[in-house]
Short mmCIF file of C-alpha atoms in Angstrom, two decimals:
data_model
loop_
_atom_site.label_atom_id
_atom_site.label_comp_id
_atom_site.label_asym_id
_atom_site.label_seq_id
_atom_site.Cartn_x
_atom_site.Cartn_y
_atom_site.Cartn_z
CA UNK A 1 -61.47 -6.74 1.47
CA UNK A 2 -60.48 -6.38 5.14
CA UNK A 3 -57.00 -7.12 5.36
CA UNK A 4 -56.50 -6.88 9.22
CA UNK A 5 -54.45 -9.15 11.05
CA UNK A 6 -53.04 -9.53 14.62
CA UNK A 7 -50.80 -6.94 15.96
CA UNK A 8 -47.44 -8.53 16.12
CA UNK A 9 -45.44 -5.90 18.25
CA UNK A 10 -45.93 -8.22 21.53
CA UNK A 11 -45.36 -11.39 19.29
CA UNK A 12 -42.10 -10.12 17.86
CA UNK A 13 -40.55 -10.43 21.49
CA UNK A 14 -42.03 -13.89 21.87
CA UNK A 15 -41.02 -15.03 18.37
CA UNK A 16 -37.36 -13.93 19.19
CA UNK A 17 -37.26 -15.48 22.48
CA UNK A 18 -38.50 -18.74 20.99
CA UNK A 19 -35.74 -18.61 18.51
CA UNK A 20 -33.49 -17.88 20.95
CA UNK A 21 -34.65 -21.03 23.05
CA UNK A 22 -34.10 -23.20 20.05
CA UNK A 23 -30.57 -24.23 19.88
CA UNK A 24 -29.78 -21.73 22.90
CA UNK A 25 -28.60 -19.13 20.63
CA UNK A 26 -29.33 -15.19 20.35
CA UNK A 27 -31.18 -15.09 17.23
CA UNK A 28 -29.32 -11.66 16.41
CA UNK A 29 -26.23 -13.72 16.49
CA UNK A 30 -25.99 -14.84 12.83
CA UNK A 31 -22.87 -15.56 10.47
CA UNK A 32 -20.87 -12.21 10.64
CA UNK A 33 -18.64 -11.21 8.11
CA UNK A 34 -16.60 -7.82 7.47
CA UNK A 35 -16.58 -6.10 4.04
CA UNK A 36 -15.12 -2.97 2.92
CA UNK A 37 -12.99 -2.17 6.04
CA UNK A 38 -11.50 -2.91 9.02
CA UNK A 39 -15.06 -3.23 11.02
CA UNK A 40 -15.44 -1.53 14.41
CA UNK A 41 -18.31 0.53 15.97
CA UNK A 42 -18.66 2.95 12.91
CA UNK A 43 -19.38 -0.09 10.61
CA UNK A 44 -22.82 -0.18 9.03
CA UNK A 45 -24.22 -3.65 9.97
CA UNK A 46 -26.43 -5.36 7.20
CA UNK A 47 -28.42 -8.06 8.67
CA UNK A 48 -30.61 -10.80 6.43
CA UNK A 49 -33.40 -13.09 7.34
CA UNK A 50 -32.87 -16.94 7.70
CA UNK A 51 -33.72 -17.86 3.92
CA UNK A 52 -31.19 -18.08 0.78
CA UNK A 53 -32.60 -14.96 -1.42
CA UNK A 54 -32.53 -12.63 1.60
CA UNK A 55 -28.84 -13.76 2.41
CA UNK A 56 -27.72 -13.05 -1.35
CA UNK A 57 -29.70 -9.69 -1.32
CA UNK A 58 -27.71 -8.78 1.88
CA UNK A 59 -24.47 -9.81 0.19
CA UNK A 60 -25.51 -7.73 -2.83
CA UNK A 61 -25.97 -4.54 -0.36
CA UNK A 62 -22.53 -5.37 1.16
CA UNK A 63 -20.68 -5.47 -1.95
CA UNK A 64 -22.26 -2.32 -3.57
CA UNK A 65 -21.72 -0.59 -0.14
CA UNK A 66 -17.95 -1.76 0.01
CA UNK A 67 -17.39 -0.37 -3.50
CA UNK A 68 -18.86 2.82 -2.44
CA UNK A 69 -16.51 3.37 0.30
CA UNK A 70 -18.78 2.43 3.16
CA UNK A 71 -17.43 0.36 5.88
CA UNK A 72 -19.87 -2.51 6.53
CA UNK A 73 -20.12 -5.93 8.28
CA UNK A 74 -22.74 -8.60 7.77
CA UNK A 75 -24.99 -10.63 10.38
CA UNK A 76 -26.83 -13.07 8.37
CA UNK A 77 -29.34 -15.74 8.76
CA UNK A 78 -30.77 -14.08 12.00
CA UNK A 79 -34.44 -15.43 11.85
CA UNK A 80 -37.69 -14.32 10.85
CA UNK A 81 -39.04 -10.69 10.59
CA UNK A 82 -40.27 -10.75 14.22
CA UNK A 83 -36.60 -11.64 15.38
CA UNK A 84 -34.56 -9.25 12.87
CA UNK A 85 -36.85 -5.99 13.53
CA UNK A 86 -35.70 -6.42 17.08
CA UNK A 87 -32.10 -6.00 15.89
CA UNK A 88 -33.13 -2.81 13.98
CA UNK A 89 -34.97 -1.50 17.06
CA UNK A 90 -31.74 -2.11 19.49
CA UNK A 91 -29.15 -0.88 16.93
CA UNK A 92 -27.58 -4.42 16.40
CA UNK A 93 -28.29 -4.31 12.78
CA UNK A 94 -28.66 -1.23 10.73
CA UNK A 95 -29.79 -2.31 7.16
CA UNK A 96 -31.79 -5.40 5.96
CA UNK A 97 -33.42 -6.24 2.49
CA UNK A 98 -37.05 -6.35 2.73
CA UNK A 99 -40.20 -6.91 0.92
CA UNK A 100 -43.02 -4.04 0.76
CA UNK A 101 -45.99 -5.92 1.15
CA UNK A 102 -45.23 -8.25 4.31
CA UNK A 103 -43.35 -5.34 6.07
CA UNK A 104 -46.22 -3.01 5.61
CA UNK A 105 -48.44 -5.53 6.99
CA UNK A 106 -46.10 -6.00 9.83
CA UNK A 107 -46.20 -2.36 10.66
CA UNK A 108 -49.87 -1.49 9.88
CA UNK A 109 -52.32 -4.26 10.49
CA UNK A 110 -54.90 -2.12 8.70
CA UNK A 111 -52.90 -2.16 5.56
CA UNK A 112 -55.18 -2.52 2.31
CA UNK A 113 -53.27 -1.76 -0.72
CA UNK A 114 -52.04 -4.53 -2.98
CA UNK A 115 -50.34 -2.93 -6.07
CA UNK A 116 -46.72 -1.84 -5.87
CA UNK A 117 -46.73 1.76 -5.86
CA UNK A 118 -49.73 1.98 -3.47
CA UNK A 119 -48.15 -0.62 -1.27
CA UNK A 120 -44.85 1.37 -1.32
CA UNK A 121 -46.80 4.57 -0.51
CA UNK A 122 -48.55 2.95 2.50
CA UNK A 123 -44.97 1.51 3.52
CA UNK A 124 -43.59 4.98 3.76
CA UNK A 125 -46.53 6.32 5.91
CA UNK A 126 -46.36 3.32 8.16
CA UNK A 127 -42.80 3.48 9.22
CA UNK A 128 -41.48 4.79 12.41
CA UNK A 129 -39.38 7.87 12.31
CA UNK A 130 -36.21 5.97 13.05
CA UNK A 131 -36.69 3.70 10.10
CA UNK A 132 -36.30 4.53 6.25
CA UNK A 133 -37.08 2.75 3.01
CA UNK A 134 -34.93 3.76 -0.12
CA UNK A 135 -35.94 3.23 -3.52
CA UNK A 136 -37.69 -0.02 -4.19
CA UNK A 137 -36.57 -2.49 -6.77
CA UNK A 138 -38.79 -3.89 -9.90
CA UNK A 139 -37.84 -7.34 -8.38
CA UNK A 140 -40.46 -9.07 -6.49
CA UNK A 141 -40.70 -12.24 -4.52
CA UNK A 142 -44.06 -12.89 -3.49
CA UNK A 143 -45.75 -15.77 -1.45
CA UNK A 144 -47.58 -18.19 -3.39
CA UNK A 145 -49.43 -21.44 -2.82
CA UNK A 146 -47.97 -24.23 -4.91
CA UNK A 147 -49.27 -27.84 -5.95
CA UNK A 148 -47.43 -30.51 -7.90
CA UNK A 149 -48.81 -30.84 -11.62
CA UNK A 150 -50.47 -33.95 -10.46
CA UNK A 151 -52.61 -32.46 -7.92
CA UNK A 152 -53.51 -29.68 -10.07
CA UNK A 153 -54.79 -31.99 -12.81
CA UNK A 154 -56.74 -34.29 -10.40
CA UNK A 155 -58.48 -31.59 -8.61
CA UNK A 156 -58.80 -29.05 -11.75
CA UNK A 157 -56.75 -26.21 -9.74
CA UNK A 158 -55.85 -23.16 -11.16
CA UNK A 159 -56.44 -20.70 -8.21
CA UNK A 160 -56.21 -20.59 -4.67
CA UNK A 161 -60.10 -20.55 -4.46
CA UNK A 162 -60.45 -23.88 -6.21
CA UNK A 163 -58.79 -25.36 -3.13
CA UNK A 164 -62.30 -24.61 -1.22
CA UNK A 165 -63.87 -28.14 -1.41
CA UNK A 166 -60.70 -30.06 -1.24
CA UNK A 167 -58.83 -28.29 1.61
CA UNK A 168 -60.36 -30.57 4.51
CA UNK A 169 -58.64 -33.41 2.84
CA UNK A 170 -55.51 -31.63 2.51
CA UNK A 171 -52.21 -30.67 4.45
CA UNK A 172 -50.79 -27.24 3.81
CA UNK A 173 -47.26 -26.70 4.40
CA UNK A 174 -45.30 -23.36 5.05
CA UNK A 175 -42.99 -21.47 7.17
CA UNK A 176 -43.94 -21.68 11.00
CA UNK A 177 -45.20 -18.21 11.28
CA UNK A 178 -47.74 -18.95 8.69
CA UNK A 179 -49.95 -20.35 11.39
CA UNK A 180 -50.57 -16.97 12.85
CA UNK A 181 -49.77 -14.43 10.08
CA UNK A 182 -52.68 -13.05 8.02
CA UNK A 183 -50.72 -13.97 4.89
CA UNK A 184 -50.85 -17.48 5.90
CA UNK A 185 -53.53 -19.88 7.45
CA UNK A 186 -55.73 -16.93 8.86
CA UNK A 187 -55.81 -15.25 5.73
CA UNK A 188 -56.70 -18.28 3.60
CA UNK A 189 -59.44 -19.11 5.70
CA UNK A 190 -60.69 -15.38 5.90
CA UNK A 191 -60.45 -14.59 2.34
CA UNK A 192 -60.76 -17.98 0.39
CA UNK A 193 -62.63 -19.83 3.16
CA UNK A 194 -59.97 -22.70 3.19
CA UNK A 195 -59.87 -25.01 6.19
CA UNK A 196 -57.11 -27.55 5.66
CA UNK A 197 -56.96 -30.84 7.60
CA UNK A 198 -53.63 -29.76 9.01
CA UNK A 199 -50.70 -27.60 8.84
CA UNK A 200 -47.14 -28.59 8.69
CA UNK A 201 -44.46 -26.02 9.58
CA UNK A 202 -41.47 -25.97 7.41
CA UNK A 203 -38.43 -23.67 7.15
CA UNK A 204 -39.03 -20.85 4.97
CA UNK A 205 -37.20 -20.63 1.55
CA UNK A 206 -35.64 -24.08 1.95
CA UNK A 207 -35.91 -27.45 0.30
CA UNK A 208 -38.00 -29.03 2.75
CA UNK A 209 -41.28 -27.60 1.30
CA UNK A 210 -40.28 -28.79 -1.99
CA UNK A 211 -39.53 -32.50 -0.91
CA UNK A 212 -42.80 -32.61 1.00
CA UNK A 213 -44.68 -31.71 -1.95
CA UNK A 214 -42.83 -34.36 -4.20
CA UNK A 215 -43.11 -37.01 -1.36
CA UNK A 216 -46.77 -36.22 -0.52
CA UNK A 217 -46.12 -35.10 2.94
CA UNK A 218 -48.29 -31.98 2.13
CA UNK A 219 -50.68 -31.27 -0.63
CA UNK A 220 -49.95 -27.58 -0.87
CA UNK A 221 -47.21 -25.30 -0.03
CA UNK A 222 -45.94 -21.87 0.44
CA UNK A 223 -43.01 -21.34 -1.94
CA UNK A 224 -41.55 -17.99 -2.72
CA UNK A 225 -42.27 -16.90 -6.22
CA UNK A 226 -38.55 -16.64 -7.30
CA UNK A 227 -37.80 -19.87 -6.27
CA UNK A 228 -36.10 -21.98 -9.21
CA UNK A 229 -37.67 -25.36 -7.78
CA UNK A 230 -41.02 -24.15 -9.12
CA UNK A 231 -39.87 -24.32 -12.91
CA UNK A 232 -37.48 -27.50 -12.00
CA UNK A 233 -40.22 -29.65 -10.70
CA UNK A 234 -43.09 -28.25 -12.78
CA UNK A 235 -45.21 -27.11 -9.94
CA UNK A 236 -48.07 -25.04 -10.44
CA UNK A 237 -48.64 -21.84 -8.89
CA UNK A 238 -52.13 -21.05 -7.98
CA UNK A 239 -53.56 -17.65 -8.79
CA UNK A 240 -54.60 -15.29 -6.17
CA UNK A 241 -57.40 -13.58 -7.70
CA UNK A 242 -58.44 -12.03 -4.24
CA UNK A 243 -54.69 -10.52 -3.70
CA UNK A 244 -54.23 -12.15 -0.52
CA UNK A 245 -50.77 -11.56 -1.18
CA UNK A 246 -49.89 -7.95 -1.78
CA UNK A 247 -47.11 -6.73 -3.96
CA UNK A 248 -43.71 -7.80 -2.66
CA UNK A 249 -41.02 -5.55 -3.92
CA UNK A 250 -37.44 -5.81 -2.69
CA UNK A 251 -36.48 -2.53 -0.94
CA UNK A 252 -33.72 -1.67 1.47
CA UNK A 253 -34.98 -0.95 5.22
CA UNK A 254 -32.41 1.17 6.99
CA UNK A 255 -32.14 3.14 10.19
CA UNK A 256 -32.67 6.53 9.34
CA UNK A 257 -29.42 7.81 11.07
CA UNK A 258 -27.57 5.56 8.86
CA UNK A 259 -28.65 7.05 5.56
CA UNK A 260 -25.71 9.16 3.79
CA UNK A 261 -25.69 10.21 0.23
CA UNK A 262 -23.15 7.33 -0.27
CA UNK A 263 -25.49 4.78 1.27
CA UNK A 264 -28.39 6.19 -0.66
CA UNK A 265 -26.76 6.27 -3.91
CA UNK A 266 -25.44 2.69 -3.68
CA UNK A 267 -28.75 1.12 -2.41
CA UNK A 268 -30.55 3.01 -5.11
CA UNK A 269 -28.40 1.80 -7.95
CA UNK A 270 -28.97 -1.65 -6.57
CA UNK A 271 -32.55 -1.28 -6.69
CA UNK A 272 -32.70 0.19 -9.94
CA UNK A 273 -30.85 -3.10 -11.47
CA UNK A 274 -32.62 -5.61 -9.63
CA UNK A 275 -35.55 -7.27 -11.60
CA UNK A 276 -37.27 -10.39 -10.74
CA UNK A 277 -35.82 -12.03 -13.81
CA UNK A 278 -32.28 -11.47 -12.76
CA UNK A 279 -32.97 -12.37 -9.05
CA UNK A 280 -34.65 -15.78 -10.21
CA UNK A 281 -31.52 -16.49 -12.21
CA UNK A 282 -29.07 -15.50 -9.29
CA UNK A 283 -31.34 -17.92 -7.10
CA UNK A 284 -30.53 -20.62 -9.51
CA UNK A 285 -26.90 -19.95 -9.19
CA UNK A 286 -26.75 -19.72 -5.39
CA UNK A 287 -27.71 -23.36 -5.34
CA UNK A 288 -24.18 -24.27 -6.33
CA UNK A 289 -22.05 -21.05 -5.73
CA UNK A 290 -21.45 -18.88 -2.55
CA UNK A 291 -24.01 -16.07 -2.51
CA UNK A 292 -21.30 -13.65 -1.80
CA UNK A 293 -19.75 -14.73 -5.31
CA UNK A 294 -23.03 -14.32 -6.88
CA UNK A 295 -23.60 -10.96 -5.22
CA UNK A 296 -19.94 -9.91 -6.43
CA UNK A 297 -20.44 -10.75 -9.77
CA UNK A 298 -24.03 -8.91 -9.96
CA UNK A 299 -22.40 -5.92 -8.38
CA UNK A 300 -19.25 -5.83 -10.61
CA UNK A 301 -22.16 -5.44 -13.71
CA UNK A 302 -23.68 -2.28 -12.28
#
């Protein structure tokens, strides 16, 4: 299967500028917090994307590094990958939780691997010299196409491929970047032949997609596989037999010059302890508890 998709190096700048224009704020000026010291120029800056799980993972990294004596600050809710990669490039952030499959595709438009170890190896080959990934976690959070139980039963849906004859009469919902990313509308069309009647942009990892499914604004939606809303609402995650969504193991992406033995040991310990099961459990907790508190409890148990 050809997994090629449009190069994103130019669109990264466009995406970041668009985010800046929305609300008039710099996309790299997220929620800043200081951990493990007095801050300052020497502090390692941990960023996060703008969805709850990534914020939680950033808080876990911050707590673990702080316990290891590393001075850190956080810059949370920066935006999507196109925005925060600019922060890694210009040095305004040093570390961010990432996902192996989508990061590999961002860096290498010809990426073909789909299984965890192969994706991780391809990612390492695709990284520029100034960026490094440390050990990946068993924990995985993949994009998924989800429908309600009623929709699945009405149309006999068990896999994404089953949507083909029905998609022209359906609305697909997902994060705005899904309109152009290969692991979104273009890939669903190329790999599965799906042509939806329309695409409704919604915030990644938010409750908007859940509500849109429940109230019938969309017929199928992109929800991350660890989202507790799937079980809570008895949604059906459609199988992906053509592996459009490659393995998405959680992995720390860090500026190479910020890797020290202390940093590496602390982050590798986090990766060794993170599983899909405990990450999903923590995502239930963050619905009612501050992510920093959930992160603190997890790190205390390492």
